mmCIF file of N, CA and C in Angstrom:
data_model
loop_
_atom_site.group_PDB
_atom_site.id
_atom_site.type_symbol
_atom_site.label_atom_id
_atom_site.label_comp_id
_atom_site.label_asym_id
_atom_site.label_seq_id
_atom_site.Cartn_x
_atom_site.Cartn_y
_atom_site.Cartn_z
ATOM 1 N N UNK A 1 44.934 145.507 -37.747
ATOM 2 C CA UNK A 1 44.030 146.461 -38.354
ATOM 3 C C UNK A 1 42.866 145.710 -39.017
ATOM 4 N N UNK A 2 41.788 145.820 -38.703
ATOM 5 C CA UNK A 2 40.550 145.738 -39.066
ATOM 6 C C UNK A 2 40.619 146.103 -40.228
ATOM 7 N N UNK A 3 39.804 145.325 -41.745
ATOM 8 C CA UNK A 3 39.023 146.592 -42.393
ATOM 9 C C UNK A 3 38.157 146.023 -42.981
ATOM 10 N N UNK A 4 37.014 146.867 -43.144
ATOM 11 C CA UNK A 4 35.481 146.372 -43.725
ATOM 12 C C UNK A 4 35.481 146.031 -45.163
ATOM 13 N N UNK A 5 36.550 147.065 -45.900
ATOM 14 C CA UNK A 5 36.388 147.152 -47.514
ATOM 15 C C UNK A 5 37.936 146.769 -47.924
ATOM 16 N N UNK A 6 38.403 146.330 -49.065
ATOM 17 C CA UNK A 6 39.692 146.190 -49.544
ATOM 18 C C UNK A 6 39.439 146.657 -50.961
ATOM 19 N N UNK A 7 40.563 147.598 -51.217
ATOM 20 C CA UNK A 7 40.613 148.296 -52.064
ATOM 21 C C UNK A 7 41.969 147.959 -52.893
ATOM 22 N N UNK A 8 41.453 146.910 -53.991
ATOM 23 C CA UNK A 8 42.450 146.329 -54.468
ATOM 24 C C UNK A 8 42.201 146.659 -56.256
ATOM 25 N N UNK A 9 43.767 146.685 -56.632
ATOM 26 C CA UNK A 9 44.228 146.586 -58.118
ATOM 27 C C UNK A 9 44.779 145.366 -58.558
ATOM 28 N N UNK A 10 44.314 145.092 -59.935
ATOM 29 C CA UNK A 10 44.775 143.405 -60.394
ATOM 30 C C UNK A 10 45.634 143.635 -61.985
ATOM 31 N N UNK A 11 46.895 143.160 -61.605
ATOM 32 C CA UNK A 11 47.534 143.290 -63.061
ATOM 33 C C UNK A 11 47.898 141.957 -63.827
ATOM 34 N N UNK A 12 47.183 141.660 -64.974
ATOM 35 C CA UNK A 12 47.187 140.664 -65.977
ATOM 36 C C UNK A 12 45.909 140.028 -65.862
ATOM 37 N N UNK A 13 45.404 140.152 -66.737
ATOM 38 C CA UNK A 13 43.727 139.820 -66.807
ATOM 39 C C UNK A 13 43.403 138.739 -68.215
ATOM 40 N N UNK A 14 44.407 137.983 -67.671
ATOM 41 C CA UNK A 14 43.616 136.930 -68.805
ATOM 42 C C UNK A 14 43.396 135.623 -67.976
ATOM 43 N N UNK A 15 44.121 134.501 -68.533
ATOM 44 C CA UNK A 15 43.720 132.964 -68.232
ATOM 45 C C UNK A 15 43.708 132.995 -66.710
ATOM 46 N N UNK A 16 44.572 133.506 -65.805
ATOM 47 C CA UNK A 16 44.483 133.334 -64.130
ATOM 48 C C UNK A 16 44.161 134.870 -63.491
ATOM 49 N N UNK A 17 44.029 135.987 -64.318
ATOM 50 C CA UNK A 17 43.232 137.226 -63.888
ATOM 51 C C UNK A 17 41.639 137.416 -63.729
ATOM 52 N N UNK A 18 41.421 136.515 -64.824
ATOM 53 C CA UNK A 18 39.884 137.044 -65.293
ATOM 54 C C UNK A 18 39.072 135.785 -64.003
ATOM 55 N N UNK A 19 39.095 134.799 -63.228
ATOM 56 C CA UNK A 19 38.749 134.041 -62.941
ATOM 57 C C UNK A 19 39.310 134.553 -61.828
ATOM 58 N N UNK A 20 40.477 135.025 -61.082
ATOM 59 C CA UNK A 20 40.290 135.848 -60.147
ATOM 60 C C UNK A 20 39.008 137.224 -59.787
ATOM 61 N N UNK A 21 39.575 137.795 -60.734
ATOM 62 C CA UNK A 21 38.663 138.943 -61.026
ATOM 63 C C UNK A 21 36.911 138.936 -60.586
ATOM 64 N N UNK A 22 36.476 138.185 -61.665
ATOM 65 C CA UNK A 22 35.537 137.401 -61.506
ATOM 66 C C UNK A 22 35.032 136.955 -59.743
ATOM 67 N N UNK A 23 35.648 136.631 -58.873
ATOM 68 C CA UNK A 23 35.698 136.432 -57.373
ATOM 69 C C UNK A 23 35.924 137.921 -56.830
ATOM 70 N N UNK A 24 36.331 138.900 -57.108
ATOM 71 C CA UNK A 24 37.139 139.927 -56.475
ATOM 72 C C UNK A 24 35.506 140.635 -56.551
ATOM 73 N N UNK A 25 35.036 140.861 -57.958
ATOM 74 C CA UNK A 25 34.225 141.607 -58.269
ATOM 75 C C UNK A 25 32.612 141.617 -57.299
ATOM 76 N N UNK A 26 32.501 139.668 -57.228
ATOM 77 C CA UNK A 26 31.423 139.364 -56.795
ATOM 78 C C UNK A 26 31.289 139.434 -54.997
ATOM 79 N N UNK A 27 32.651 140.313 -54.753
ATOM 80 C CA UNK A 27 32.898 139.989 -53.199
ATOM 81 C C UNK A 27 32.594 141.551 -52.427
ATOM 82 N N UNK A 28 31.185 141.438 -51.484
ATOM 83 C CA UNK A 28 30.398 143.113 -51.332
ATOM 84 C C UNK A 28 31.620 143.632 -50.246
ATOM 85 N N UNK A 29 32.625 143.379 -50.077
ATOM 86 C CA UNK A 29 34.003 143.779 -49.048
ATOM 87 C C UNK A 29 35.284 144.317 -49.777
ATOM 88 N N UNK A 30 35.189 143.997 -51.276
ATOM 89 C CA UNK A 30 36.318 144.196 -51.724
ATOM 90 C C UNK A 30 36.159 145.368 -52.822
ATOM 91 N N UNK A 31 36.701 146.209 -52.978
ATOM 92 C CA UNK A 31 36.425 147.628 -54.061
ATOM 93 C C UNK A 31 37.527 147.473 -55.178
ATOM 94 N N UNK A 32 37.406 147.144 -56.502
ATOM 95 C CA UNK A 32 38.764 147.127 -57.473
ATOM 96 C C UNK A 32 38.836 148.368 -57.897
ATOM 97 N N UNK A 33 39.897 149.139 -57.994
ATOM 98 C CA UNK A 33 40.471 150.184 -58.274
ATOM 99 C C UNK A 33 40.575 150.244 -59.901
ATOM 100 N N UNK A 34 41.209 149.409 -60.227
ATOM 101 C CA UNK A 34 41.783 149.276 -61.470
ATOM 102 C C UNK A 34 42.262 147.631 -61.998
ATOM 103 N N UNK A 35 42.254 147.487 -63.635
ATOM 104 C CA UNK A 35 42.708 146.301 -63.673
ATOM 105 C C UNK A 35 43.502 147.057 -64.993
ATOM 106 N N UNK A 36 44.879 146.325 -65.299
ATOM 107 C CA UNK A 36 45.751 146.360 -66.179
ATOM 108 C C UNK A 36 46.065 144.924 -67.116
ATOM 109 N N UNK A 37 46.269 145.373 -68.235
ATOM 110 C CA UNK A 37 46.963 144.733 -69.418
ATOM 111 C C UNK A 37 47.198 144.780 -70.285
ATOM 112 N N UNK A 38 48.507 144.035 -70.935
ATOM 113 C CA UNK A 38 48.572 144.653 -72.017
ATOM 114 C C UNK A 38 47.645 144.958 -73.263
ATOM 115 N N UNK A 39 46.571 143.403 -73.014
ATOM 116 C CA UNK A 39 45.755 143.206 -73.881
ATOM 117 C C UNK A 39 44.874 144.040 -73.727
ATOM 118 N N UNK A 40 44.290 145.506 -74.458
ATOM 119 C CA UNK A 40 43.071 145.859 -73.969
ATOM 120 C C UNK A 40 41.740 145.001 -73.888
ATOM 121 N N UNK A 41 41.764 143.581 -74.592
ATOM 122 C CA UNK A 41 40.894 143.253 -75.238
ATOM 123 C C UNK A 41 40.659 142.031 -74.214
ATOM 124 N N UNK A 42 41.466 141.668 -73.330
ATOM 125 C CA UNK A 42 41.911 140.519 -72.439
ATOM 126 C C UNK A 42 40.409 140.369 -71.953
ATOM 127 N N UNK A 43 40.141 139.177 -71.896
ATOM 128 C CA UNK A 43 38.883 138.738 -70.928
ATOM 129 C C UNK A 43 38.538 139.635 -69.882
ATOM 130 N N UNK A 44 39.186 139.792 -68.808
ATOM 131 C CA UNK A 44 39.432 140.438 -67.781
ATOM 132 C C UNK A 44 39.523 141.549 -68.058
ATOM 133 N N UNK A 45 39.409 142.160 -69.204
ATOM 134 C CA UNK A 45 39.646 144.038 -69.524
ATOM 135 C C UNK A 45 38.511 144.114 -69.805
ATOM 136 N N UNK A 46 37.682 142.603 -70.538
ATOM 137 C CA UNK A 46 36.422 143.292 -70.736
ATOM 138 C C UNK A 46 35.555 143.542 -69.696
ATOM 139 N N UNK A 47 35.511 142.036 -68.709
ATOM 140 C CA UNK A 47 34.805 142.158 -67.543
ATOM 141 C C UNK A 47 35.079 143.285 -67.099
ATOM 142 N N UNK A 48 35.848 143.767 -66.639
ATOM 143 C CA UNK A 48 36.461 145.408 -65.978
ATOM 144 C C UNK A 48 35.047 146.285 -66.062
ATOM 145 N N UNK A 49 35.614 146.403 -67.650
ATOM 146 C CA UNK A 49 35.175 147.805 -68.219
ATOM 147 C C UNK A 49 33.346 147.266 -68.503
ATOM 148 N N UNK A 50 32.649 146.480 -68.381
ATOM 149 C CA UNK A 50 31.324 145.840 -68.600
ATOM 150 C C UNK A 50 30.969 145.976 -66.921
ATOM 151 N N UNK A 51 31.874 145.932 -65.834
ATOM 152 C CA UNK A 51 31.320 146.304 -63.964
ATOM 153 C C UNK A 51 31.896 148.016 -64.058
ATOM 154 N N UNK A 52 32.032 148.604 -65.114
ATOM 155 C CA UNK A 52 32.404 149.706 -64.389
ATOM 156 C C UNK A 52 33.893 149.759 -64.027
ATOM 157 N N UNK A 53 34.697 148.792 -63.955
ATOM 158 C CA UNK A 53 35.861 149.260 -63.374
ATOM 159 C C UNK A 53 36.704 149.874 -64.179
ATOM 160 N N UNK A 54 37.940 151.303 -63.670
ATOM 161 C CA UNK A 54 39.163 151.518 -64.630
ATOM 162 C C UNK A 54 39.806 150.061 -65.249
ATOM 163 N N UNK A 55 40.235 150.409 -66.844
ATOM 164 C CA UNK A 55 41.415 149.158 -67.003
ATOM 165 C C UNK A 55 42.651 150.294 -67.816
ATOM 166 N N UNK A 56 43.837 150.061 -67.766
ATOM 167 C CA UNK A 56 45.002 150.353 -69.012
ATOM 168 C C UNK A 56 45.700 149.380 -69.039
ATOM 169 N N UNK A 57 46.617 150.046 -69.870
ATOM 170 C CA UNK A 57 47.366 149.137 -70.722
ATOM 171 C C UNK A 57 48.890 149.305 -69.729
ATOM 172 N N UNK A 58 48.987 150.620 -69.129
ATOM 173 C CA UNK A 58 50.173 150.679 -68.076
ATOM 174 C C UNK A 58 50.115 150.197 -67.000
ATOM 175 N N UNK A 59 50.544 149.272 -66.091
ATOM 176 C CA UNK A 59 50.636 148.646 -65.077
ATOM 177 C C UNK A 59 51.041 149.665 -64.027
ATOM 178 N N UNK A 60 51.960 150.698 -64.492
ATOM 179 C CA UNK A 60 52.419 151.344 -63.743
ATOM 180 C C UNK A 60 50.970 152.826 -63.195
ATOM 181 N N UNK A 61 50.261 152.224 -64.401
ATOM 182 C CA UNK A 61 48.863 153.043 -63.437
ATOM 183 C C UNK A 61 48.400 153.087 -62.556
ATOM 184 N N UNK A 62 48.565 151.597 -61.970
ATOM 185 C CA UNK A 62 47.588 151.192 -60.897
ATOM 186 C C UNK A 62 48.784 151.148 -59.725
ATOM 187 N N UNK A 63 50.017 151.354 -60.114
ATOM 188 C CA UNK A 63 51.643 151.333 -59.308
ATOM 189 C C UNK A 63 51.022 152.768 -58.361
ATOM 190 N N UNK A 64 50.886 153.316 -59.643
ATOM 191 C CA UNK A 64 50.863 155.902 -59.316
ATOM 192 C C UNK A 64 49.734 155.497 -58.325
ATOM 193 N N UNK A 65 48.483 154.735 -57.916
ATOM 194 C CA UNK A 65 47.390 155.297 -57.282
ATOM 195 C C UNK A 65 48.203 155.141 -55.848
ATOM 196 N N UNK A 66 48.894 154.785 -55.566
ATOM 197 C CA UNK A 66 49.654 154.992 -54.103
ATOM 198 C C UNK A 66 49.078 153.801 -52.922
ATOM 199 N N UNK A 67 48.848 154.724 -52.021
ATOM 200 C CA UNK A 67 48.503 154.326 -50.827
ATOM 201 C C UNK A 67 46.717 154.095 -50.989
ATOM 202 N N UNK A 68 45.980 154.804 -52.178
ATOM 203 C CA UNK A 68 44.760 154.441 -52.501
ATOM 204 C C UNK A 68 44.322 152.844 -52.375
ATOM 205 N N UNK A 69 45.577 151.886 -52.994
ATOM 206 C CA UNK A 69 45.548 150.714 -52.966
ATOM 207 C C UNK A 69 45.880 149.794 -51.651
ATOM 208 N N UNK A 70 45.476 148.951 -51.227
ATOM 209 C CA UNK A 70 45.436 148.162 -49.714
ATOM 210 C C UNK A 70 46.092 146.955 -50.835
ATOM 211 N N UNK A 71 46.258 146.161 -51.755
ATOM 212 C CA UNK A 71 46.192 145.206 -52.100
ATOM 213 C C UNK A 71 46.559 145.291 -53.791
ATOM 214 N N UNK A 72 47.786 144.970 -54.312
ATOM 215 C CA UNK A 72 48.172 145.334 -56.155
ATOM 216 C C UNK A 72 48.637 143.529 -56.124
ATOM 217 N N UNK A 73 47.617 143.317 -56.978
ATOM 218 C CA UNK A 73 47.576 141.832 -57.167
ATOM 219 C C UNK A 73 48.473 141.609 -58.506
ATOM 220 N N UNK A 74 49.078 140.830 -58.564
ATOM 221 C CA UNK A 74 50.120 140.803 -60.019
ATOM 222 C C UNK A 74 50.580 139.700 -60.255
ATOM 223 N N UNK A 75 49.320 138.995 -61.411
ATOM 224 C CA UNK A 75 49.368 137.695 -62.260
ATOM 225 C C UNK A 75 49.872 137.669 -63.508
ATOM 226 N N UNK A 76 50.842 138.463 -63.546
ATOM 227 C CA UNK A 76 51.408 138.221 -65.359
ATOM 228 C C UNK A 76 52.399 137.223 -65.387
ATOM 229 N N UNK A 77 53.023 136.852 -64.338
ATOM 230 C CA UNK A 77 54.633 135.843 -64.065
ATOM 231 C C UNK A 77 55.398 136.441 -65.032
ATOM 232 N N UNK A 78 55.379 137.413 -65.011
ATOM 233 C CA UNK A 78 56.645 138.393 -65.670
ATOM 234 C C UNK A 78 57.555 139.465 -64.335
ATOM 235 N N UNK A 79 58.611 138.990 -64.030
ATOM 236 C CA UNK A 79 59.849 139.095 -62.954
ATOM 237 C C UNK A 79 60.047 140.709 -63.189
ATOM 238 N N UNK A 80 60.200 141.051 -64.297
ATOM 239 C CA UNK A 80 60.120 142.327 -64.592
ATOM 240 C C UNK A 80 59.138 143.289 -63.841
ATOM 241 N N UNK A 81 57.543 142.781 -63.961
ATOM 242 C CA UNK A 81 56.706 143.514 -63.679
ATOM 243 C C UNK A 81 56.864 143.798 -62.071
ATOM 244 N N UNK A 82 56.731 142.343 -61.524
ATOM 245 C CA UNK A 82 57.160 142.642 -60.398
ATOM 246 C C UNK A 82 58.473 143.113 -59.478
ATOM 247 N N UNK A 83 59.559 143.078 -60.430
ATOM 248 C CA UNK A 83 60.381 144.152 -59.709
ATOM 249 C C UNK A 83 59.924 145.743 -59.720
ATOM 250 N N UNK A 84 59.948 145.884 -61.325
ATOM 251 C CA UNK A 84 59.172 147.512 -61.006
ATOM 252 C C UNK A 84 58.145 148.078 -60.133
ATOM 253 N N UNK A 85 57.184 147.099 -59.546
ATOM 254 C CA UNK A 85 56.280 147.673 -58.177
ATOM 255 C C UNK A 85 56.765 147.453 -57.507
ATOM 256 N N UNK A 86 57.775 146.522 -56.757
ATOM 257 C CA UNK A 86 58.716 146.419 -55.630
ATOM 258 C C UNK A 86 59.475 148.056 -56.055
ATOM 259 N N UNK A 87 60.502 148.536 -56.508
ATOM 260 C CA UNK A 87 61.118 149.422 -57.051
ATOM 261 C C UNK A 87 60.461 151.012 -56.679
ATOM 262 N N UNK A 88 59.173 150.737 -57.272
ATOM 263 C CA UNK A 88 58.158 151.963 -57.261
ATOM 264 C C UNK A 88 57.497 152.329 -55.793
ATOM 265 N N UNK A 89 57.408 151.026 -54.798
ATOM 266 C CA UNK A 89 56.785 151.241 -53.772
ATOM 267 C C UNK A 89 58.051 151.733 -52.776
ATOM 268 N N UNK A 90 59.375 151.126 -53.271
ATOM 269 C CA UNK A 90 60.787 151.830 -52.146
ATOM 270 C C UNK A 90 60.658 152.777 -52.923
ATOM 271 N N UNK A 91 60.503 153.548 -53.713
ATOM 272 C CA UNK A 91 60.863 154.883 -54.724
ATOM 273 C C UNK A 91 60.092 155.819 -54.212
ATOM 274 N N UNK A 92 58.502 155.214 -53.789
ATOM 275 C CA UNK A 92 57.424 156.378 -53.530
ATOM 276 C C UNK A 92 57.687 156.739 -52.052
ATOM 277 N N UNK A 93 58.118 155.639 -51.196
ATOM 278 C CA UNK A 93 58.058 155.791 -50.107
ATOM 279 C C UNK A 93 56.677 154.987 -49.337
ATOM 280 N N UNK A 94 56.086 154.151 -50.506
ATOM 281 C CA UNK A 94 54.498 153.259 -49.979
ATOM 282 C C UNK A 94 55.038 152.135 -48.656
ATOM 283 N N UNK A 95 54.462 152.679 -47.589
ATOM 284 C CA UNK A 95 54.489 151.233 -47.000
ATOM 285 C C UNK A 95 53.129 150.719 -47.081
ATOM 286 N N UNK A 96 52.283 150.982 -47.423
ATOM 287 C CA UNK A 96 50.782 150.325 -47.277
ATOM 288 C C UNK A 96 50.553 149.222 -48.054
ATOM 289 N N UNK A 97 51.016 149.931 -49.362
ATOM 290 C CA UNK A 97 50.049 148.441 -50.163
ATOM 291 C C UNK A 97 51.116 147.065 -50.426
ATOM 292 N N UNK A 98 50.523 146.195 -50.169
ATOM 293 C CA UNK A 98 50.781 144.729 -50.204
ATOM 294 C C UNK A 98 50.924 144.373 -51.645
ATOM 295 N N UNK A 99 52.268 143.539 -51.885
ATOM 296 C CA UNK A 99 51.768 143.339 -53.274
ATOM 297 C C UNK A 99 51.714 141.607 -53.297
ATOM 298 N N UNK A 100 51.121 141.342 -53.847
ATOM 299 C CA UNK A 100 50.567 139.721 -53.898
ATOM 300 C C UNK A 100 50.937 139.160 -55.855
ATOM 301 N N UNK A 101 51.944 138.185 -55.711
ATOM 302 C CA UNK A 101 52.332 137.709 -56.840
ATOM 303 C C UNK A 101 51.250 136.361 -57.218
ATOM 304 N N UNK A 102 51.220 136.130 -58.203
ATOM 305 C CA UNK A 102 50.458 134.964 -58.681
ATOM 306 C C UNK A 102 50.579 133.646 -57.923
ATOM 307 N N UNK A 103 51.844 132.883 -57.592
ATOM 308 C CA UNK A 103 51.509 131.653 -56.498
ATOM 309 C C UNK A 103 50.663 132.015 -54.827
ATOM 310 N N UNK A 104 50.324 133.110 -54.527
ATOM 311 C CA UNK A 104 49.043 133.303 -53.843
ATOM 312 C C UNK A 104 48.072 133.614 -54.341
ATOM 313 N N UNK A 105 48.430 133.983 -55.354
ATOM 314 C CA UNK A 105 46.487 133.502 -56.220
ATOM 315 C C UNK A 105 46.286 132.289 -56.228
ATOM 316 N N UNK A 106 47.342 131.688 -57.226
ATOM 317 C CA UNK A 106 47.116 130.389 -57.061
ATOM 318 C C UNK A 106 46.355 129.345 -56.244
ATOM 319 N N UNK A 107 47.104 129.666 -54.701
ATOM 320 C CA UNK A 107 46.640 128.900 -53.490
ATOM 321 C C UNK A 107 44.927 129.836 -53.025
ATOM 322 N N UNK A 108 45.484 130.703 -53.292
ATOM 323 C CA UNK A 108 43.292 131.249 -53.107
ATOM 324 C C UNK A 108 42.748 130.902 -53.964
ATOM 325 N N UNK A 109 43.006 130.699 -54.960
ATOM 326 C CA UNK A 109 41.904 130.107 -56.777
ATOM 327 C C UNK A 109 41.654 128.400 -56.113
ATOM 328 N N UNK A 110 42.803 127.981 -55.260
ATOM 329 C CA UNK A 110 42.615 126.511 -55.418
ATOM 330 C C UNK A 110 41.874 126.308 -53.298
ATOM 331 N N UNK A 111 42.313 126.938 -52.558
ATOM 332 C CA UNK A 111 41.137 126.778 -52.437
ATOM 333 C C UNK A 111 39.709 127.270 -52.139
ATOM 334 N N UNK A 112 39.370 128.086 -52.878
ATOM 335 C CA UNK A 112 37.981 128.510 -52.956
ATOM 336 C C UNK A 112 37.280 127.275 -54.233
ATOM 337 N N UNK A 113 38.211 126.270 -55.005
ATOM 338 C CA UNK A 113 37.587 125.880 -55.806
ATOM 339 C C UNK A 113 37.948 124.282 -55.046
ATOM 340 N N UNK A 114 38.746 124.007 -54.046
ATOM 341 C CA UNK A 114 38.581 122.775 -53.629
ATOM 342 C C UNK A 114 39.534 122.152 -54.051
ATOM 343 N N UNK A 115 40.181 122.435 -55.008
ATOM 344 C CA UNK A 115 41.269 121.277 -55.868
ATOM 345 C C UNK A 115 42.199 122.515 -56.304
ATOM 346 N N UNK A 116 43.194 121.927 -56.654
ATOM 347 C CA UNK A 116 44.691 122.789 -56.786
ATOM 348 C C UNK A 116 44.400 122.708 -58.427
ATOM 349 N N UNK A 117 44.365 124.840 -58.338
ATOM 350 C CA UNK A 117 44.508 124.825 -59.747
ATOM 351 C C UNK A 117 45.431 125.698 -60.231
ATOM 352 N N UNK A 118 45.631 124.945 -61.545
ATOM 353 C CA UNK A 118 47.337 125.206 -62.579
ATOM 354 C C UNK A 118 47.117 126.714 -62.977
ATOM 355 N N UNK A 119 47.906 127.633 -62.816
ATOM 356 C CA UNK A 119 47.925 128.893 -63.294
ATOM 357 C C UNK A 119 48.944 128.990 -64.839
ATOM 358 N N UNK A 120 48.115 129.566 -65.568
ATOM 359 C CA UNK A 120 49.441 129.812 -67.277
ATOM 360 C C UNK A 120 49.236 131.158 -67.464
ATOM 361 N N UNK A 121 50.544 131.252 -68.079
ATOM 362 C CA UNK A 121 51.061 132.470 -68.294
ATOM 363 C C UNK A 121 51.692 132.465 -69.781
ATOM 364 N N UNK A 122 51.163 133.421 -70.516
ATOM 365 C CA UNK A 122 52.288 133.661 -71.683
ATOM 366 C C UNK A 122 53.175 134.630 -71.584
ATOM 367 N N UNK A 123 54.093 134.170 -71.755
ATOM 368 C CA UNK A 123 55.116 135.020 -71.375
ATOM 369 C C UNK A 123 55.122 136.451 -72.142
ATOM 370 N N UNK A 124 54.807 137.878 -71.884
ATOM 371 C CA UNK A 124 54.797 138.827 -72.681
ATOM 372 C C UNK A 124 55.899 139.683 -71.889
ATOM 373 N N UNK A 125 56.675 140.518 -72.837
ATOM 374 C CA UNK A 125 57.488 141.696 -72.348
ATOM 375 C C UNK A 125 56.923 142.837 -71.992
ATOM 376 N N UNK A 126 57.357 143.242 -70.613
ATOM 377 C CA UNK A 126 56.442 144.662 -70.384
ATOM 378 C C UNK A 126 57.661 145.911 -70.896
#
């Protein structure tokens, strides 16, 4: 399947979100739906909400948009988070959207920048 536009959601928007983000935003192929965190205040919540994009604080917001999403990107390295969109996508019945955990950001952050770069995480409870 071809597609011209990707219509993607990004959850955790700080130290390895916002520097994703940042790439997602500047890319005329890719459409962000939504960005989540806990932090409203997160780097990446501000960029969001300063391009126009939705942000909350529920992860499971950008879970509900369904099949709207081609792509639910999820950089918090919290095991939790990502079971509940695994969980939610057998629950809804989604086969569409892809979900992409942080060590493939990783390897796209490192190389679009040439050199392998370290992703951190603070560990927060969702």
């Amino acid at each position: 399947m071809v597609k011209d536009i990707f219509r993607i959601a990004v959850i955790g928007a700080g130290e390895t979100g916002t520097p994703l983000l940042t790439q997602l935003l500047d890319a005329p192929f890719v459409e962000i739906l939504g960005v989540a965190d806990l932090d409203a205040e997160a780097p990446g919540m501000r960029l969001a909400r300063d391009r126009g994009v939705a942000t909350t604080t529920d992860f499971m917001d950008l879970a509900r948009l369904g099949e709207a999403v081609d792509v639910l990107i999820d950089v918090t390295g919290v095991p939790k988070v990502r079971e509940a969109l695994r969980q939610h996508m057998q629950d809804s019945g989604n086969s569409h959207t892809l979900i992409v955990h942080e060590m493939l950001v990783q390897l796209m952050l490192s190389l679009l920048s040439g050199r392998l770069v370290q992703v951190k995480h603070e560990v927060e409870e969702y």
